[in-house]
PDB file of C-alpha atoms in Angstrom:
ATOM      1  CA  MET A   1     137.127 116.276-103.567  1.00 49.00           C
ATOM      2  CA  SER A   2     137.124 119.901-104.194  1.00 46.00           C
ATOM      3  CA  LYS A   3     138.943 122.287-101.922  1.00 47.00           C
ATOM      4  CA  PRO A   4     137.155 124.827 -99.899  1.00 49.00           C
ATOM      5  CA  GLY A   5     137.316 128.253-101.599  1.00 48.00           C
ATOM      6  CA  LYS A   6     139.253 131.116-100.069  1.00 46.00           C
ATOM      7  CA  ARG A   7     137.159 133.453 -98.284  1.00 46.00           C
ATOM      8  CA  GLY A   8     137.184 137.116 -99.603  1.00 48.00           C
ATOM      9  CA  LYS A   9     138.872 139.993 -97.803  1.00 47.00           C
ATOM     10  CA  ALA A  10     135.442 141.625 -97.042  1.00 47.00           C
ATOM     11  CA  ALA A  11     134.305 138.219 -95.428  1.00 49.00           C
ATOM     12  CA  GLY A  12     133.036 138.424 -92.115  1.00 54.00           C
ATOM     13  CA  LYS A  13     132.912 142.134 -92.126  1.00 53.00           C
ATOM     14  CA  THR A  14     129.968 144.305 -91.875  1.00 49.00           C
ATOM     15  CA  ARG A  15     129.466 147.478 -93.943  1.00 51.00           C
ATOM     16  CA  TYR A  16     127.336 150.640 -92.832  1.00 45.00           C
ATOM     17  CA  VAL A  17     125.830 152.715 -95.434  1.00 49.00           C
ATOM     18  CA  PHE A  18     125.041 156.220 -94.014  1.00 46.00           C
ATOM     19  CA  SER A  19     122.817 158.767 -95.680  1.00 46.00           C
ATOM     20  CA  TYR A  20     121.990 162.258 -94.370  1.00 45.00           C
ATOM     21  CA  GLU A  21     119.166 164.394 -94.902  1.00 49.00           C
ATOM     22  CA  PRO A  22     119.009 168.026 -93.455  1.00 49.00           C
ATOM     23  CA  LEU A  23     116.158 168.511 -90.970  1.00 53.00           C
ATOM     24  CA  GLY A  24     115.294 171.595 -92.681  1.00 54.00           C
ATOM     25  CA  ALA A  25     116.290 175.166 -92.742  1.00 50.00           C
ATOM     26  CA  PRO A  26     117.996 176.265 -89.426  1.00 53.00           C
ATOM     27  CA  GLU A  27     115.604 178.045 -87.192  1.00 55.00           C
ATOM     28  CA  SER A  28     115.661 181.832 -87.762  1.00 57.00           C
ATOM     29  CA  GLU A  29     116.539 184.469 -85.070  1.00 57.00           C
ATOM     30  CA  PRO A  30     113.549 185.207 -83.038  1.00 57.00           C
ATOM     31  CA  LYS A  31     112.465 188.604 -84.411  1.00 59.00           C
ATOM     32  CA  PRO A  32     112.041 191.659 -81.647  1.00 67.00           C
ATOM     33  CA  ASP A  33     108.624 192.196 -80.938  1.00 86.00           C
ATOM     34  CA  ALA A  34     107.317 195.834 -81.883  1.00 86.00           C
ATOM     35  CA  ALA A  35     107.298 197.072 -78.326  1.00 87.00           C
ATOM     36  CA  ALA A  36     110.822 196.128 -77.904  1.00 91.00           C
ATOM     37  CA  GLU A  37     111.951 198.008 -81.227  1.00 92.00           C
ATOM     38  CA  ARG A  38     109.875 200.997 -80.214  1.00 92.00           C
ATOM     39  CA  GLU A  39     111.219 201.217 -76.618  1.00 94.00           C
ATOM     40  CA  ALA A  40     114.925 200.923 -78.350  1.00 95.00           C
ATOM     41  CA  ARG A  41     113.845 203.634 -80.748  1.00 96.00           C
ATOM     42  CA  ASP A  42     112.412 205.803 -78.060  1.00 97.00           C
ATOM     43  CA  ASP A  43     115.774 205.350 -75.972  1.00 97.00           C
ATOM     44  CA  GLU A  44     117.878 206.589 -78.970  1.00 97.00           C
ATOM     45  CA  VAL A  45     115.638 209.553 -79.737  1.00 98.00           C
ATOM     46  CA  ALA A  46     115.717 210.495 -76.085  1.00 98.00           C
ATOM     47  CA  GLU A  47     119.444 210.384 -76.009  1.00 98.00           C
ATOM     48  CA  PHE A  48     119.812 212.343 -79.105  1.00 98.00           C
ATOM     49  CA  LEU A  49     117.394 215.038 -77.707  1.00 98.00           C
ATOM     50  CA  THR A  50     119.168 215.401 -74.644  1.00 98.00           C
ATOM     51  CA  GLN A  51     122.578 215.736 -76.689  1.00 98.00           C
ATOM     52  CA  VAL A  52     120.983 218.436 -78.535  1.00 98.00           C
ATOM     53  CA  ALA A  53     119.643 220.204 -75.443  1.00 98.00           C
ATOM     54  CA  GLU A  54     122.973 220.093 -73.876  1.00 98.00           C
ATOM     55  CA  VAL A  55     124.900 221.645 -77.122  1.00 98.00           C
ATOM     56  CA  ALA A  56     122.185 224.311 -77.206  1.00 98.00           C
ATOM     57  CA  PHE A  57     122.917 225.277 -73.626  1.00 97.00           C
ATOM     58  CA  GLU A  58     126.695 225.586 -74.358  1.00 97.00           C
ATOM     59  CA  ALA A  59     126.166 227.375 -77.373  1.00 97.00           C
ATOM     60  CA  GLY A  60     123.473 230.009 -76.443  1.00 97.00           C
ATOM     61  CA  PRO A  61     125.736 232.246 -74.439  1.00 96.00           C
ATOM     62  CA  LYS A  62     128.395 232.240 -77.603  1.00 95.00           C
ATOM     63  CA  GLY A  63     125.652 233.539 -79.969  1.00 96.00           C
ATOM     64  CA  LEU A  64     124.755 230.213 -81.576  1.00 97.00           C
ATOM     65  CA  GLU A  65     120.933 229.327 -81.099  1.00 98.00           C
ATOM     66  CA  LEU A  66     119.252 226.023 -81.916  1.00 98.00           C
ATOM     67  CA  ARG A  67     117.192 226.459 -85.147  1.00 98.00           C
ATOM     68  CA  SER A  68     115.574 223.188 -85.839  1.00 98.00           C
ATOM     69  CA  VAL A  69     115.450 219.435 -84.865  1.00 98.00           C
ATOM     70  CA  ASP A  70     114.511 216.571 -86.854  1.00 98.00           C
ATOM     71  CA  VAL A  71     114.026 213.181 -85.289  1.00 98.00           C
ATOM     72  CA  ALA A  72     113.851 211.061 -88.148  1.00 97.00           C
ATOM     73  CA  SER A  73     117.577 211.999 -89.394  1.00 97.00           C
ATOM     74  CA  ARG A  74     118.731 212.613 -85.887  1.00 98.00           C
ATOM     75  CA  THR A  75     119.944 216.038 -87.193  1.00 98.00           C
ATOM     76  CA  CYS A  76     119.701 219.558 -85.712  1.00 98.00           C
ATOM     77  CA  SER A  77     120.717 223.104 -86.911  1.00 98.00           C
ATOM     78  CA  PHE A  78     121.944 226.138 -85.318  1.00 98.00           C
ATOM     79  CA  ARG A  79     122.031 229.703 -86.360  1.00 97.00           C
ATOM     80  CA  HIS A  80     124.504 232.375 -85.399  1.00 96.00           C
ATOM     81  CA  THR A  81     122.794 235.520 -84.070  1.00 92.00           C
ATOM     82  CA  GLY A  82     125.788 237.804 -84.202  1.00 85.00           C
ATOM     83  CA  GLU A  83     125.192 239.188 -80.857  1.00 89.00           C
ATOM     84  CA  PRO A  84     124.480 236.751 -77.810  1.00 93.00           C
ATOM     85  CA  ASP A  85     121.266 237.428 -75.648  1.00 94.00           C
ATOM     86  CA  PRO A  86     122.761 239.319 -72.520  1.00 94.00           C
ATOM     87  CA  ARG A  87     120.276 237.734 -70.085  1.00 95.00           C
ATOM     88  CA  PRO A  88     121.676 235.229 -67.795  1.00 94.00           C
ATOM     89  CA  LEU A  89     120.267 231.853 -67.844  1.00 95.00           C
ATOM     90  CA  VAL A  90     118.414 231.154 -64.317  1.00 94.00           C
ATOM     91  CA  ARG A  91     117.413 227.614 -63.307  1.00 93.00           C
ATOM     92  CA  ALA A  92     115.156 226.722 -60.455  1.00 91.00           C
ATOM     93  CA  GLY A  93     117.331 225.353 -57.703  1.00 82.00           C
ATOM     94  CA  ASP A  94     120.514 227.690 -58.832  1.00 73.00           C
ATOM     95  CA  PRO A  95     122.002 230.159 -56.365  1.00 63.00           C
ATOM     96  CA  SER A  96     121.119 232.790 -58.908  1.00 58.00           C
ATOM     97  CA  ALA A  97     117.500 231.995 -58.853  1.00 56.00           C
ATOM     98  CA  PRO A  98     114.774 234.316 -57.424  1.00 55.00           C
ATOM     99  CA  PRO A  99     114.017 234.119 -53.862  1.00 52.00           C
ATOM    100  CA  PRO A 100     112.642 230.656 -52.663  1.00 45.00           C
ATOM    101  CA  GLN A 101     109.054 231.716 -52.314  1.00 38.00           C
ATOM    102  CA  GLU A 102     109.083 232.497 -56.080  1.00 48.00           C
ATOM    103  CA  THR A 103     110.498 229.186 -57.149  1.00 48.00           C
ATOM    104  CA  ALA A 104     109.136 226.770 -54.533  1.00 48.00           C
ATOM    105  CA  ASP A 105     106.625 224.912 -56.815  1.00 62.00           C
ATOM    106  CA  GLU A 106     109.286 224.681 -59.850  1.00 67.00           C
ATOM    107  CA  PRO A 107     111.338 221.373 -60.123  1.00 68.00           C
ATOM    108  CA  SER A 108     115.013 221.528 -59.756  1.00 69.00           C
ATOM    109  CA  GLY A 109     116.487 222.632 -63.198  1.00 87.00           C
ATOM    110  CA  VAL A 110     113.471 224.073 -64.839  1.00 94.00           C
ATOM    111  CA  VAL A 111     114.517 227.249 -66.767  1.00 96.00           C
ATOM    112  CA  LEU A 112     112.822 230.254 -64.999  1.00 96.00           C
ATOM    113  CA  LEU A 113     111.387 233.403 -66.476  1.00 95.00           C
ATOM    114  CA  GLY A 114     113.732 236.203 -67.418  1.00 94.00           C
ATOM    115  CA  SER A 115     116.166 233.598 -69.047  1.00 97.00           C
ATOM    116  CA  PRO A 116     116.986 234.078 -72.630  1.00 97.00           C
ATOM    117  CA  SER A 117     114.845 232.352 -75.302  1.00 97.00           C
ATOM    118  CA  TRP A 118     117.423 229.773 -76.342  1.00 98.00           C
ATOM    119  CA  ALA A 119     117.442 228.723 -72.976  1.00 98.00           C
ATOM    120  CA  HIS A 120     113.676 227.978 -72.727  1.00 98.00           C
ATOM    121  CA  LEU A 121     114.184 226.245 -76.233  1.00 98.00           C
ATOM    122  CA  ALA A 122     116.865 223.940 -75.060  1.00 98.00           C
ATOM    123  CA  HIS A 123     114.894 222.897 -71.894  1.00 98.00           C
ATOM    124  CA  LEU A 124     111.759 222.370 -74.111  1.00 98.00           C
ATOM    125  CA  VAL A 125     113.854 219.865 -76.199  1.00 98.00           C
ATOM    126  CA  ALA A 126     115.335 218.071 -73.146  1.00 98.00           C
ATOM    127  CA  GLU A 127     111.919 217.704 -71.910  1.00 97.00           C
ATOM    128  CA  LEU A 128     110.253 216.162 -75.112  1.00 98.00           C
ATOM    129  CA  PRO A 129     111.148 212.575 -74.608  1.00 97.00           C
ATOM    130  CA  PHE A 130     108.193 212.458 -72.035  1.00 96.00           C
ATOM    131  CA  LEU A 131     105.966 212.563 -74.606  1.00 97.00           C
ATOM    132  CA  PHE A 132     106.711 209.041 -75.452  1.00 97.00           C
ATOM    133  CA  SER A 133     104.864 207.914 -72.496  1.00 96.00           C
ATOM    134  CA  PHE A 134     101.566 209.204 -73.614  1.00 96.00           C
ATOM    135  CA  ARG A 135     100.945 207.196 -76.452  1.00 95.00           C
ATOM    136  CA  GLY A 136      98.250 205.655 -75.206  1.00 94.00           C
ATOM    137  CA  TYR A 137      96.855 208.254 -73.365  1.00 96.00           C
ATOM    138  CA  GLY A 138      92.739 209.214 -73.497  1.00 95.00           C
ATOM    139  CA  PRO A 139      90.581 207.976 -76.129  1.00 96.00           C
ATOM    140  CA  GLU A 140      92.633 209.647 -78.767  1.00 95.00           C
ATOM    141  CA  GLY A 141      96.057 208.599 -77.755  1.00 96.00           C
ATOM    142  CA  GLY A 142      99.012 210.677 -77.867  1.00 97.00           C
ATOM    143  CA  PRO A 143     101.055 211.860 -81.089  1.00 98.00           C
ATOM    144  CA  GLU A 144     104.535 210.831 -82.365  1.00 98.00           C
ATOM    145  CA  LEU A 145     107.306 213.219 -82.180  1.00 98.00           C
ATOM    146  CA  CYS A 146     108.752 214.518 -85.540  1.00 98.00           C
ATOM    147  CA  GLY A 147     110.942 217.510 -84.484  1.00 98.00           C
ATOM    148  CA  VAL A 148     111.225 221.142 -83.392  1.00 98.00           C
ATOM    149  CA  ASP A 149     111.328 224.245 -85.841  1.00 98.00           C
ATOM    150  CA  ALA A 150     112.260 227.380 -84.244  1.00 98.00           C
ATOM    151  CA  PRO A 151     112.809 230.231 -86.915  1.00 97.00           C
ATOM    152  CA  THR A 152     112.701 233.186 -84.424  1.00 96.00           C
ATOM    153  CA  ARG A 153     113.372 233.905 -80.862  1.00 96.00           C
ATOM    154  CA  GLU A 154     109.895 234.656 -80.166  1.00 97.00           C
ATOM    155  CA  TRP A 155     108.370 230.965 -80.369  1.00 98.00           C
ATOM    156  CA  ALA A 156     109.212 227.524 -81.395  1.00 98.00           C
ATOM    157  CA  ASP A 157     106.640 224.760 -82.967  1.00 98.00           C
ATOM    158  CA  VAL A 158     106.997 221.010 -81.863  1.00 98.00           C
ATOM    159  CA  LEU A 159     106.267 219.041 -84.910  1.00 98.00           C
ATOM    160  CA  VAL A 160     104.089 215.921 -84.253  1.00 98.00           C
ATOM    161  CA  GLU A 161     102.139 213.139 -86.396  1.00 98.00           C
ATOM    162  CA  HIS A 162      98.712 212.110 -84.964  1.00 98.00           C
ATOM    163  CA  ARG A 163      96.335 209.615 -86.686  1.00 95.00           C
ATOM    164  CA  GLY A 164      98.187 210.063 -90.106  1.00 96.00           C
ATOM    165  CA  GLU A 165      98.053 214.071 -89.857  1.00 97.00           C
ATOM    166  CA  HIS A 166     100.929 216.597 -89.099  1.00 98.00           C
ATOM    167  CA  TRP A 167     100.427 219.245 -86.644  1.00 98.00           C
ATOM    168  CA  ARG A 168     102.512 222.163 -85.310  1.00 98.00           C
ATOM    169  CA  VAL A 169     102.195 222.729 -81.584  1.00 98.00           C
ATOM    170  CA  ARG A 170     103.447 226.429 -80.600  1.00 98.00           C
ATOM    171  CA  VAL A 171     105.267 226.937 -77.658  1.00 98.00           C
ATOM    172  CA  GLU A 172     106.104 230.588 -76.832  1.00 98.00           C
ATOM    173  CA  LEU A 173     109.769 231.276 -75.966  1.00 98.00           C
ATOM    174  CA  GLU A 174     109.497 235.098 -75.007  1.00 97.00           C
ATOM    175  CA  GLY A 175     106.847 236.852 -72.936  1.00 93.00           C
ATOM    176  CA  ARG A 176     106.125 233.760 -71.020  1.00 94.00           C
ATOM    177  CA  GLU A 177     103.986 234.008 -67.854  1.00 94.00           C
ATOM    178  CA  ARG A 178     105.145 230.779 -66.753  1.00 95.00           C
ATOM    179  CA  PRO A 179     108.082 228.453 -67.184  1.00 96.00           C
ATOM    180  CA  ILE A 180     108.321 225.560 -69.356  1.00 97.00           C
ATOM    181  CA  GLU A 181     107.897 222.549 -67.289  1.00 94.00           C
ATOM    182  CA  PHE A 182     106.271 219.286 -68.680  1.00 95.00           C
ATOM    183  CA  PRO A 183     105.755 220.063 -72.435  1.00 97.00           C
ATOM    184  CA  GLY A 184     105.893 216.438 -73.433  1.00 97.00           C
ATOM    185  CA  MET A 185     103.086 215.557 -70.913  1.00 97.00           C
ATOM    186  CA  GLU A 186     100.941 218.758 -72.020  1.00 98.00           C
ATOM    187  CA  ILE A 187     101.114 217.933 -75.711  1.00 98.00           C
ATOM    188  CA  GLY A 188     100.411 214.047 -75.104  1.00 98.00           C
ATOM    189  CA  GLU A 189      97.237 215.052 -73.046  1.00 97.00           C
ATOM    190  CA  LEU A 190      96.190 217.567 -75.544  1.00 97.00           C
ATOM    191  CA  PHE A 191      95.970 215.195 -78.261  1.00 98.00           C
ATOM    192  CA  GLY A 192      94.956 212.205 -76.085  1.00 97.00           C
ATOM    193  CA  GLU A 193      91.998 213.907 -74.666  1.00 96.00           C
ATOM    194  CA  GLY A 194      90.763 215.023 -77.963  1.00 95.00           C
ATOM    195  CA  GLY A 195      89.102 218.169 -79.244  1.00 94.00           C
ATOM    196  CA  TYR A 196      92.703 220.007 -79.888  1.00 96.00           C
ATOM    197  CA  GLU A 197      91.165 221.260 -83.039  1.00 95.00           C
ATOM    198  CA  LYS A 198      89.704 224.367 -80.864  1.00 96.00           C
ATOM    199  CA  TYR A 199      93.201 225.627 -80.496  1.00 98.00           C
ATOM    200  CA  LEU A 200      93.643 225.696 -83.997  1.00 98.00           C
ATOM    201  CA  VAL A 201      95.249 229.254 -85.206  1.00 98.00           C
ATOM    202  CA  GLU A 202      92.725 231.106 -87.454  1.00 97.00           C
ATOM    203  CA  GLY A 203      94.190 231.146 -90.805  1.00 97.00           C
ATOM    204  CA  THR A 204      96.204 227.835 -90.676  1.00 97.00           C
ATOM    205  CA  THR A 205      95.216 224.193 -91.099  1.00 97.00           C
ATOM    206  CA  ASP A 206      98.001 222.623 -88.751  1.00 98.00           C
ATOM    207  CA  LEU A 207      99.129 225.321 -86.258  1.00 98.00           C
ATOM    208  CA  LEU A 208      97.773 224.649 -82.614  1.00 98.00           C
ATOM    209  CA  ASP A 209      98.321 227.293 -79.905  1.00 98.00           C
ATOM    210  CA  ALA A 210      97.267 225.742 -76.411  1.00 97.00           C
ATOM    211  CA  GLY A 211      99.269 228.134 -74.414  1.00 96.00           C
ATOM    212  CA  ILE A 212     101.835 225.330 -73.598  1.00 96.00           C
TER     213      ILE A 212
END
C-alpha cells in the first residue's frame, strides 16, 4: 500500500497574475480659447501703454520726449530735446485748468489745449487701449494696434493693421482745435464704418488724416 505523497508548499494557495496596460496617453491640458488669449494679450498691452504714458508724463518736463512705441516687442524710445517745452501741462479737473465753462464738457484728466505736445502724445498713448473694444465695430471691423511713431513735436502717427494692410493715422499734437479725448474710439470707428480711404493724404499710400 503506497503512502500518500506530501503536498507541495504551494498547495492550497492561489496565485494571481496581474497585467497592466495604460489606458492611453493622459489627457492634455485644455488649451485656452482664442478669445481668452486675445483678452490676456490686450491686458498686457494696455498695462504696457499705461506705463509708457506715465513715464512720458514724468520725462516730458525734463526734456525727454516720447519718440516711438512698438506694441509687438513692448518697447519704446525717447529723444532728448535739449530744452524742455516751457508750457505747463494742464488737465481738465486740475486747479490750474481754465475756468469751468471752458472745460465743462471735458472728462477729468484730459490734457487741455495749450499744454506741450509731449503731454498730448502721452495722453494719446494712454487712451489707445480703448481701440481693442472696436474690433467688431461696423461692417469692416476695427484695426489692430501696432504702435506709435512721433518723429516731431508737430504730430504723431498711430500705426495699425486692418485686413492685412498697414496704415498710419495722423494725430496733430500742435495747433489742435480740440483736446484729444477718445482716439481709440475714433480710430476704431474710422475703420469699422469703412470709407476711410477718402482720408488718404495726397501723395501717400498709407497715411490717413481724419482730424483725430
